[in-house]
CSV table of C-alpha atoms in Angstrom, one decimal:
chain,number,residue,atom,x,y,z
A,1,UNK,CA,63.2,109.0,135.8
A,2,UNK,CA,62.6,111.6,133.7
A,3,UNK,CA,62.5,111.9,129.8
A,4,UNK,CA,66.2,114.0,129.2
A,5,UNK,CA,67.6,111.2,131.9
A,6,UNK,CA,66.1,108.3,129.8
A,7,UNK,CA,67.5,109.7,126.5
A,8,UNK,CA,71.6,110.3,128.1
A,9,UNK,CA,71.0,106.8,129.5
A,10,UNK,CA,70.1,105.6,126.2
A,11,UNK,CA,72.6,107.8,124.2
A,12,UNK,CA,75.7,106.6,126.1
A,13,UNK,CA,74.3,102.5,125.5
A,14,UNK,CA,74.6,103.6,122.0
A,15,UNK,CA,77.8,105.4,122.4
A,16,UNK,CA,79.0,102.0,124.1
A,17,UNK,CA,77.4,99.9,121.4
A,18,UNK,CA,78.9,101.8,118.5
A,19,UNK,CA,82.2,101.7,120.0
A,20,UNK,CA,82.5,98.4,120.6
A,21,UNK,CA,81.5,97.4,116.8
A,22,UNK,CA,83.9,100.1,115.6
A,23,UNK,CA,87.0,98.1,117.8
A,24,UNK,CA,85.6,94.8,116.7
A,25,UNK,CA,85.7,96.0,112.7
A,26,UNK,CA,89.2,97.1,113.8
A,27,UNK,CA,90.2,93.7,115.3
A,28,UNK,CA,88.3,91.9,112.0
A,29,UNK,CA,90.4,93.9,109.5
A,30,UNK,CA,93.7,93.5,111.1
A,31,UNK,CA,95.8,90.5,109.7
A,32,UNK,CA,98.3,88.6,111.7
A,33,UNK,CA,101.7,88.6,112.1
A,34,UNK,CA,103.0,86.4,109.6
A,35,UNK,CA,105.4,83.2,110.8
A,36,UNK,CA,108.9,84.0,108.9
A,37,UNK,CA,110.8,81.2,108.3
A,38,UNK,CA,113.9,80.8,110.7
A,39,UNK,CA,112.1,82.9,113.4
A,40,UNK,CA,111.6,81.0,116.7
A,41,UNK,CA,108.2,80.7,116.6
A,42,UNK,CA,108.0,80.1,112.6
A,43,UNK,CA,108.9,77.0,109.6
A,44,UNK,CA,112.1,75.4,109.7
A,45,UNK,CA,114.4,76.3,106.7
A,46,UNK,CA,114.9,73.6,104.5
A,47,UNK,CA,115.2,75.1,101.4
A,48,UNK,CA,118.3,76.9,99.1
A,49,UNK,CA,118.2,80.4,100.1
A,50,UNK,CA,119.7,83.8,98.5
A,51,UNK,CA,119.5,86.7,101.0
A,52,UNK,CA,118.7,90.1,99.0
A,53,UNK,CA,119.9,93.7,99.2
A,54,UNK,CA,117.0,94.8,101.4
A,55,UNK,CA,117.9,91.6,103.7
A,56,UNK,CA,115.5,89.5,103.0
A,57,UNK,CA,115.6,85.8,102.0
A,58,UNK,CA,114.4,83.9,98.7
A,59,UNK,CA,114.0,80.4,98.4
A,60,UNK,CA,114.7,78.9,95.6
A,61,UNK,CA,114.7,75.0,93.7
A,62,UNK,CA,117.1,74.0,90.8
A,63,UNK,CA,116.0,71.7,88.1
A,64,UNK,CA,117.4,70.2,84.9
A,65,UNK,CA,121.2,69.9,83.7
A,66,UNK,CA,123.8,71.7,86.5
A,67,UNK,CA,123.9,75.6,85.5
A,68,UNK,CA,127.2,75.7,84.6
A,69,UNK,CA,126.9,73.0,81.8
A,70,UNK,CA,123.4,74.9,80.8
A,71,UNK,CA,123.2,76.2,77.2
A,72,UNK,CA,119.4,77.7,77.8
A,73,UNK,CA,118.8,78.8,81.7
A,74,UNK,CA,115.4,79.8,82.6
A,75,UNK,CA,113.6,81.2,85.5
A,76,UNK,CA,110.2,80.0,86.4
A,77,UNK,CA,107.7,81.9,88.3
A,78,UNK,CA,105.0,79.9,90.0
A,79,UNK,CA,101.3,80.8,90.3
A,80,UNK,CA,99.2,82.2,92.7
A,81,UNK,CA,98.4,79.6,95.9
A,82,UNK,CA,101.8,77.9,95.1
A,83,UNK,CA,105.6,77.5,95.6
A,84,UNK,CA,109.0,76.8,94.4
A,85,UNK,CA,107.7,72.8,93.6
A,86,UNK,CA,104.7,74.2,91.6
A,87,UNK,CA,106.9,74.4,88.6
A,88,UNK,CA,105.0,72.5,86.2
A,89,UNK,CA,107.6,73.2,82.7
A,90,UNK,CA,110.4,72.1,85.1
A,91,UNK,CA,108.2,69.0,86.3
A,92,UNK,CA,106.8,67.8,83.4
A,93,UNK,CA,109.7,68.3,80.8
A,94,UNK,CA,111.0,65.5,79.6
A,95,UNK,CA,114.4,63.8,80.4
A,96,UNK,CA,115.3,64.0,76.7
A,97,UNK,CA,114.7,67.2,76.5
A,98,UNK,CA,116.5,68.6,79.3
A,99,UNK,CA,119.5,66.9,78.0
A,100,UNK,CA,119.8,67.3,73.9
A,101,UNK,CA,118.8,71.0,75.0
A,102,UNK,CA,120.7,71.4,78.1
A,103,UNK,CA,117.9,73.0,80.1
A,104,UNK,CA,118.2,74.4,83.7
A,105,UNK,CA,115.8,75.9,85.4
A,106,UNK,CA,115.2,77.1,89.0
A,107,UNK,CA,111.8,78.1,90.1
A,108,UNK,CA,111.6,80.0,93.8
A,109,UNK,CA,109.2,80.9,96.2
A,110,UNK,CA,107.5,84.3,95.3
A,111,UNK,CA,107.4,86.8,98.9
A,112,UNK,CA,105.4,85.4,101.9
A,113,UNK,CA,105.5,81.6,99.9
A,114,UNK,CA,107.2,78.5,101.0
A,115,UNK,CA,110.1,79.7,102.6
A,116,UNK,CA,110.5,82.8,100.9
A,117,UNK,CA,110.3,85.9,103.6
A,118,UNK,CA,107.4,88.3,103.2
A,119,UNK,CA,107.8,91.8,101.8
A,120,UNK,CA,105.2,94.0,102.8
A,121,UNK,CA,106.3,96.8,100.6
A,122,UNK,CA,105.7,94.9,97.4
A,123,UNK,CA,105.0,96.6,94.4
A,124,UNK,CA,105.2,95.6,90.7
A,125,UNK,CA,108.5,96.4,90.0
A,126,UNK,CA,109.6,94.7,92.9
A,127,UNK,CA,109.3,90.8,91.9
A,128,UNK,CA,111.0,91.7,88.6
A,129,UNK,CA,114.5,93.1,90.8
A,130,UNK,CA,114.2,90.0,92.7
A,131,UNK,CA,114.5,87.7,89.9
A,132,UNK,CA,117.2,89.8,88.8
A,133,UNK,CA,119.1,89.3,91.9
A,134,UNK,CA,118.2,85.9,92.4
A,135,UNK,CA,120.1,85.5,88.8
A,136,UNK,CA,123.0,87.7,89.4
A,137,UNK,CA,123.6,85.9,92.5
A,138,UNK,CA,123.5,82.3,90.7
A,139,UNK,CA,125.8,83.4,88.1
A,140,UNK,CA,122.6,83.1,85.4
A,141,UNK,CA,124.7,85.0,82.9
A,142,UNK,CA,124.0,88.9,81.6
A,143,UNK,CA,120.5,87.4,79.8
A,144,UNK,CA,118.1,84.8,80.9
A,145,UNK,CA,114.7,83.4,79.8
A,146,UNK,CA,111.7,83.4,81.8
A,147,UNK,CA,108.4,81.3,81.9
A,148,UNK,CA,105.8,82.5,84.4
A,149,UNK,CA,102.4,80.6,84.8
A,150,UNK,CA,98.8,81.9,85.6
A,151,UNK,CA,99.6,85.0,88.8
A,152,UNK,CA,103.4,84.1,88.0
A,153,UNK,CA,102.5,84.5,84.2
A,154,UNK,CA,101.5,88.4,85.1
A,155,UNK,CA,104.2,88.5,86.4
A,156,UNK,CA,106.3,88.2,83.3
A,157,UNK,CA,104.6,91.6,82.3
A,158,UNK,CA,106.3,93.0,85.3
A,159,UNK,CA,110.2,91.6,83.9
A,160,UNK,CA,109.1,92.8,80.2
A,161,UNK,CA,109.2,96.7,81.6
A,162,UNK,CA,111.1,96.4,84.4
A,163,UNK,CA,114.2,94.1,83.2
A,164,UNK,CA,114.1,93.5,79.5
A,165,UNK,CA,117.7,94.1,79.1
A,166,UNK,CA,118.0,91.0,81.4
A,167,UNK,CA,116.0,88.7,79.0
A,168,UNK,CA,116.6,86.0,76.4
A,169,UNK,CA,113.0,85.4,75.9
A,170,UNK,CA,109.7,85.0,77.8
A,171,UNK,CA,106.5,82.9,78.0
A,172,UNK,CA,103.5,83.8,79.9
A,173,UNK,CA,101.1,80.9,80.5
A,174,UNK,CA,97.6,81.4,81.3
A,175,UNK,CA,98.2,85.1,82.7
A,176,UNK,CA,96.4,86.5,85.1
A,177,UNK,CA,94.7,89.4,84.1
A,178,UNK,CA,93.6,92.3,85.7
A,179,UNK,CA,90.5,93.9,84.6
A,180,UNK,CA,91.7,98.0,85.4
A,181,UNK,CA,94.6,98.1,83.0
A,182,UNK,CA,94.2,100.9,80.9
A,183,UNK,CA,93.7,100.1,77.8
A,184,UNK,CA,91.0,97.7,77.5
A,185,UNK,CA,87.6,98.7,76.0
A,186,UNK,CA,85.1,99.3,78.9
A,187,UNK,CA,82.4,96.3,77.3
A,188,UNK,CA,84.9,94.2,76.7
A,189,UNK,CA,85.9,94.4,80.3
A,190,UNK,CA,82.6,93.9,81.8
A,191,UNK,CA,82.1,90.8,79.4
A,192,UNK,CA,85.1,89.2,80.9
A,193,UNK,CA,84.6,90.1,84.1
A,194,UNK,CA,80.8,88.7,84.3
A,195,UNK,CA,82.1,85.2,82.9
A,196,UNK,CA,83.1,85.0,87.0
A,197,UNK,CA,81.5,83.6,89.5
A,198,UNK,CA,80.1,86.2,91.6
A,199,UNK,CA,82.1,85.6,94.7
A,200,UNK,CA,85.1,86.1,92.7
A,201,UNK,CA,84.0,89.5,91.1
A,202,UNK,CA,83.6,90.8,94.7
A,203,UNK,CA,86.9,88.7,95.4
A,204,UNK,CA,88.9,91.1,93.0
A,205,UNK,CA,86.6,93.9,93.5
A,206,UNK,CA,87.1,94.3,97.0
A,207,UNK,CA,91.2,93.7,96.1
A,208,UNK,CA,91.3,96.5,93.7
A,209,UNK,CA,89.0,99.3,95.4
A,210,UNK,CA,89.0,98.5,99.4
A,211,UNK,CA,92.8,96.5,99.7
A,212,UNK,CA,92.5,96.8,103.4
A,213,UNK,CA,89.1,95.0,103.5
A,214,UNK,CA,90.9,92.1,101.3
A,215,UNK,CA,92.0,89.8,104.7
A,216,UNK,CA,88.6,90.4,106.2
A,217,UNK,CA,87.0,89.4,103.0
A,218,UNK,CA,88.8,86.4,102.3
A,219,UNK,CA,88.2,85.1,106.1
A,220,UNK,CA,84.7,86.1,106.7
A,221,UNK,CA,82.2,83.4,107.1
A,222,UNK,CA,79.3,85.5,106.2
A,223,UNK,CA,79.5,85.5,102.3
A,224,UNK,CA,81.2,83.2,99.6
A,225,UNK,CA,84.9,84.3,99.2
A,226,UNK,CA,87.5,83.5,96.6
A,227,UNK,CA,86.5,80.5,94.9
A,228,UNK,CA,90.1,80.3,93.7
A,229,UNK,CA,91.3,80.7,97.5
A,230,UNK,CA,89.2,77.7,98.3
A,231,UNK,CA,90.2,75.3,95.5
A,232,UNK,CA,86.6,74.9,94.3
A,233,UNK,CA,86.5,72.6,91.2
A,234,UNK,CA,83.4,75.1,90.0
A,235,UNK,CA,85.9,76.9,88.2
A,236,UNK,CA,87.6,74.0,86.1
A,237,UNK,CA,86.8,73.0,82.3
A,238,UNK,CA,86.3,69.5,82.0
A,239,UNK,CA,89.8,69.4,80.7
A,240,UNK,CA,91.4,70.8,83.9
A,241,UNK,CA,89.2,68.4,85.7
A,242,UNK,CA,90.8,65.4,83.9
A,243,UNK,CA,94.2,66.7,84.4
A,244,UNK,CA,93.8,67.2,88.2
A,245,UNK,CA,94.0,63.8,89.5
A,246,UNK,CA,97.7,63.8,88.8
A,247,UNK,CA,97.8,67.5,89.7
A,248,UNK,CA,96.7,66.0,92.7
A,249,UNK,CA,98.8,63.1,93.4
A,250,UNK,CA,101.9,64.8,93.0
A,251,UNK,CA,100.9,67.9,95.3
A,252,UNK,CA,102.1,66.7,98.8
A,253,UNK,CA,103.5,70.1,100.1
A,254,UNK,CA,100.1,71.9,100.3
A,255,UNK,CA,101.0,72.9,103.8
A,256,UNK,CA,104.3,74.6,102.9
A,257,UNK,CA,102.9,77.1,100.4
A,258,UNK,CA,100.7,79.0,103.2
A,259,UNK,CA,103.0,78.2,106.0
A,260,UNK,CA,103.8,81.9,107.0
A,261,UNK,CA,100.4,82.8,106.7
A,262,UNK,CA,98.3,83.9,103.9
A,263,UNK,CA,97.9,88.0,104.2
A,264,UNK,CA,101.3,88.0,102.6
A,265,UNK,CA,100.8,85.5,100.1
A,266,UNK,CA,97.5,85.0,98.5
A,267,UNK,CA,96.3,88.3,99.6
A,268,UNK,CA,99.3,90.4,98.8
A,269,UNK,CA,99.3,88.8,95.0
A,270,UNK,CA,95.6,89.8,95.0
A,271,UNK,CA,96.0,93.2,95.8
A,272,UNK,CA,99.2,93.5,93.7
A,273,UNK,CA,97.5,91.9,90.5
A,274,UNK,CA,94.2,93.4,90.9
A,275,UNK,CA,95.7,96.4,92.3
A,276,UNK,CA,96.2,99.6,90.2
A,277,UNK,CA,99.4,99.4,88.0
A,278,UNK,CA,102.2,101.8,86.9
A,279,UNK,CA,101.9,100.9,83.4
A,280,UNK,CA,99.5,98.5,81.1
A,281,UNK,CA,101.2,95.5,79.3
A,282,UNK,CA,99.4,97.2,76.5
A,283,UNK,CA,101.8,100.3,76.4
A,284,UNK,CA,105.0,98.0,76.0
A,285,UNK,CA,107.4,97.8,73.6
A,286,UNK,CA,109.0,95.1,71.9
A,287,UNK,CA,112.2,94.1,73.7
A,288,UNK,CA,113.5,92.4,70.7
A,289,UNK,CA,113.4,94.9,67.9
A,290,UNK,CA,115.7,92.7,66.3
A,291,UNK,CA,114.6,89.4,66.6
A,292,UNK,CA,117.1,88.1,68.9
A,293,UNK,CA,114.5,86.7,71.2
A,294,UNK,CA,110.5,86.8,71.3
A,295,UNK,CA,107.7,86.6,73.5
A,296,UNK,CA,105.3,83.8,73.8
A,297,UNK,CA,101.8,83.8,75.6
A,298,UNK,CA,100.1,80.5,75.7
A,299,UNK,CA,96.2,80.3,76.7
A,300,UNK,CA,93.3,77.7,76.6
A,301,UNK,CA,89.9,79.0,74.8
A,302,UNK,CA,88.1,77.5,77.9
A,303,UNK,CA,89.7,78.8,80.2
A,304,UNK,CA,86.8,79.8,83.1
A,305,UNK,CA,90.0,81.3,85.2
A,306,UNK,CA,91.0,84.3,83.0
A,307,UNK,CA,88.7,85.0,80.1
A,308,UNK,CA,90.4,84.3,77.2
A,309,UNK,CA,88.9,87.3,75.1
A,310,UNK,CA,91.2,89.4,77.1
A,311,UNK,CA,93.7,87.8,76.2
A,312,UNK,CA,93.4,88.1,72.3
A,313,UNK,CA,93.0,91.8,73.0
A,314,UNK,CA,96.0,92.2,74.7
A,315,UNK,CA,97.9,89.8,71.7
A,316,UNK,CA,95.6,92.6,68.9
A,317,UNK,CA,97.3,95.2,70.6
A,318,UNK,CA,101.2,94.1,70.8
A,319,UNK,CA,102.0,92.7,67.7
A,320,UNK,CA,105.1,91.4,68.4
A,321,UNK,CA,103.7,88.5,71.2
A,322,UNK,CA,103.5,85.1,69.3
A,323,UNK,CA,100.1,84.2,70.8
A,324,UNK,CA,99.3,80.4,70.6
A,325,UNK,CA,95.5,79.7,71.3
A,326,UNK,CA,95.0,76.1,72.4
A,327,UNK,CA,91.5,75.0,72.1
A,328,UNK,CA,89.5,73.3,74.2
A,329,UNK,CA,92.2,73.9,76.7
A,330,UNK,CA,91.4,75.2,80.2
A,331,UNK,CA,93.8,76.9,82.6
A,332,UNK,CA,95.6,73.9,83.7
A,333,UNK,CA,97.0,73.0,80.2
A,334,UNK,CA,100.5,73.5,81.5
A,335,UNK,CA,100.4,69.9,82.8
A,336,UNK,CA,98.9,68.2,80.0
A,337,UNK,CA,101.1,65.3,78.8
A,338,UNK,CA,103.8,66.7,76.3
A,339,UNK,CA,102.5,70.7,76.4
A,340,UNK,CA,105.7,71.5,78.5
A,341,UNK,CA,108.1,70.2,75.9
A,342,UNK,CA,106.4,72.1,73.5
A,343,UNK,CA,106.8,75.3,75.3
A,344,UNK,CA,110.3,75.2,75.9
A,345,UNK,CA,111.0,74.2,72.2
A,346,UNK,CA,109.5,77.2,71.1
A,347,UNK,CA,110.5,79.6,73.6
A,348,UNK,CA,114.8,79.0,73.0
A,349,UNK,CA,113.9,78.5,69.2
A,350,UNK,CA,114.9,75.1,68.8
């Protein structure tokens, strides 16, 4: 065999080779179908359900006094890794308060949660028409309040420029922020963003600058992934870590909030919230110029989740937030004993 048959031999091998890794990445990349509720081969529906414009259905749980007798309704918007039952204010709120307030709230499953059906197309402004349907079609009145907590708390920025006209008032617990909003001083940035854990920098980094590598990255066995995908306690303050217990306890519907599968629901919010935005909460404008409702953000000073020094930045630079600082706090403080009567008192100003 001679030299120029030895090196086609060898080049087609390689050919072969490199082929056959370039279909495996392919394969590795490629998320799976998710399991819609309702379909024959998905989840049962158990849940209340609205079906929206674009035909596709939102779960959703009431809570509090019956809406028709409410004088203060609210919308809650759960966090990232979570579902219509996450709704800590709804949860923890005491009896008395619901009543001498007459409180109702309804918390839903965001897209490709619980029993909510996915929507691929997501975008920013998308979440925000959906609440705004999912009140129109409960009869929520022409203005509503909303609380949204940790990713649902970003969220809120979302209803500020997208529905304000729609609002009575808002409170943003714990928001998720992300790190490429305009606006932001480049050191500060880089401060916050090295208080992570280093999985979770490549976590969001990978999110923001290679979305169709986030599936992949977040299933790969190779290197550490997400440390807030896989519930590590590494990322608790020792006052989240005394709160979880009951966190804990209460939490027996774990398996409902990935049910459909979790491309389009932890990994859609990730590449939505890290993703790049049409506009920085920075850039807002007050919705209330005249006082007839404000805006509240609520965050813990030890917060290892979202760095809290974003967070004052963002207050420095919009004036018109009420920003309430708890210290010692983590980013659990939501369910601390009492904290959720607290924020609804101050959010309908009574």
């Amino acid at each position: 065999m001679d030299c120029l048959t030895c090196a086609g031999i060898c080049t087609k091998i390689l050919l072969v080779l490199f082929a056959g890794i370039l279909a495996w990445a392919y394969q590795a990349i490629q998320p799976p179908i998710p399991k819609t509720c309702g379909a024959p081969d998905g989840p049962p529906v158990t849940a209340s359900r609205i079906k929206l414009k674009d035909g596709r259905y939102l779960a959703y749980k009431e809570h509090g006094v019956p809406r028709d007798a409410a004088k203060y309704k609210i919308v809650y918007v759960h966090g990232f890794d979570s579902c219509r039952h996450d709704a800590v204010v709804a949860n923890t709120l005491s009896p008395e308060i619901v009543e001498a307030l007459g409180v109702y709230i309804v918390s839903f499953d965001r897209p490709g949660y619980g029993e909510s059906d996915p929507n691929p197309k997501r975008t920013v402004q998308s979440l925000p028409l959906d609440i705004e349907e999912l009140a129109d079609q409960l009869g929520l009145g022409s203005k509503f309040y909303v609380i949204g907590f940790s990713m649902g708390g970003q969220i809120i920025w979302s209803c500020l420029k997208y529905i304000p006209h729609r609002l009575a008032g808002a409170a943003l617990l714990a928001p998720v922020v992300n790190y490429w909003w305009p606006g932001f001083p480049t050191n500060l940035v880089m401060e916050a963003y090295q208080q992570q854990l280093p999985q979770d920098q490549w976590a969001v980094r990978v999110s923001h600058y290679a979305p169709w590598l986030t599936y992949w990255w977040n299933t790969q066995k190779w290197f550490p992934s997400s440390s807030v995908v896989a519930h590590s306690t590494d990322i608790l303050n020792s006052e989240d870590k005394k709160l979880l217990p009951e966190i804990v306890s209460t939490r027996n519907y774990t398996a409902v909030v990935r049910q459909q599968g979790e491309y389009e629901s932890l990994h859609r919010d990730m590449m939505i919230g890290f993703g790049t935005w049409e506009f920085s909460p920075m850039d807002l404008d007050n919705p209330f110029p005249n006082n007839e409702g404000s805006v509240h953000m609520w965050h813990g000073d030890e917060d290892k989740i979202v760095p809290v020094i974003l967070q004052r930045y963002i207050a420095q630079q919009l004036p018109w937030i009420h920003y309430h600082e708890l210290p010692g706090a983590g980013h659990m403080f939501p369910h601390a004993p009492g904290m959720s009567d607290n924020i609804v008192k101050v959010l309908v100003g009574e």
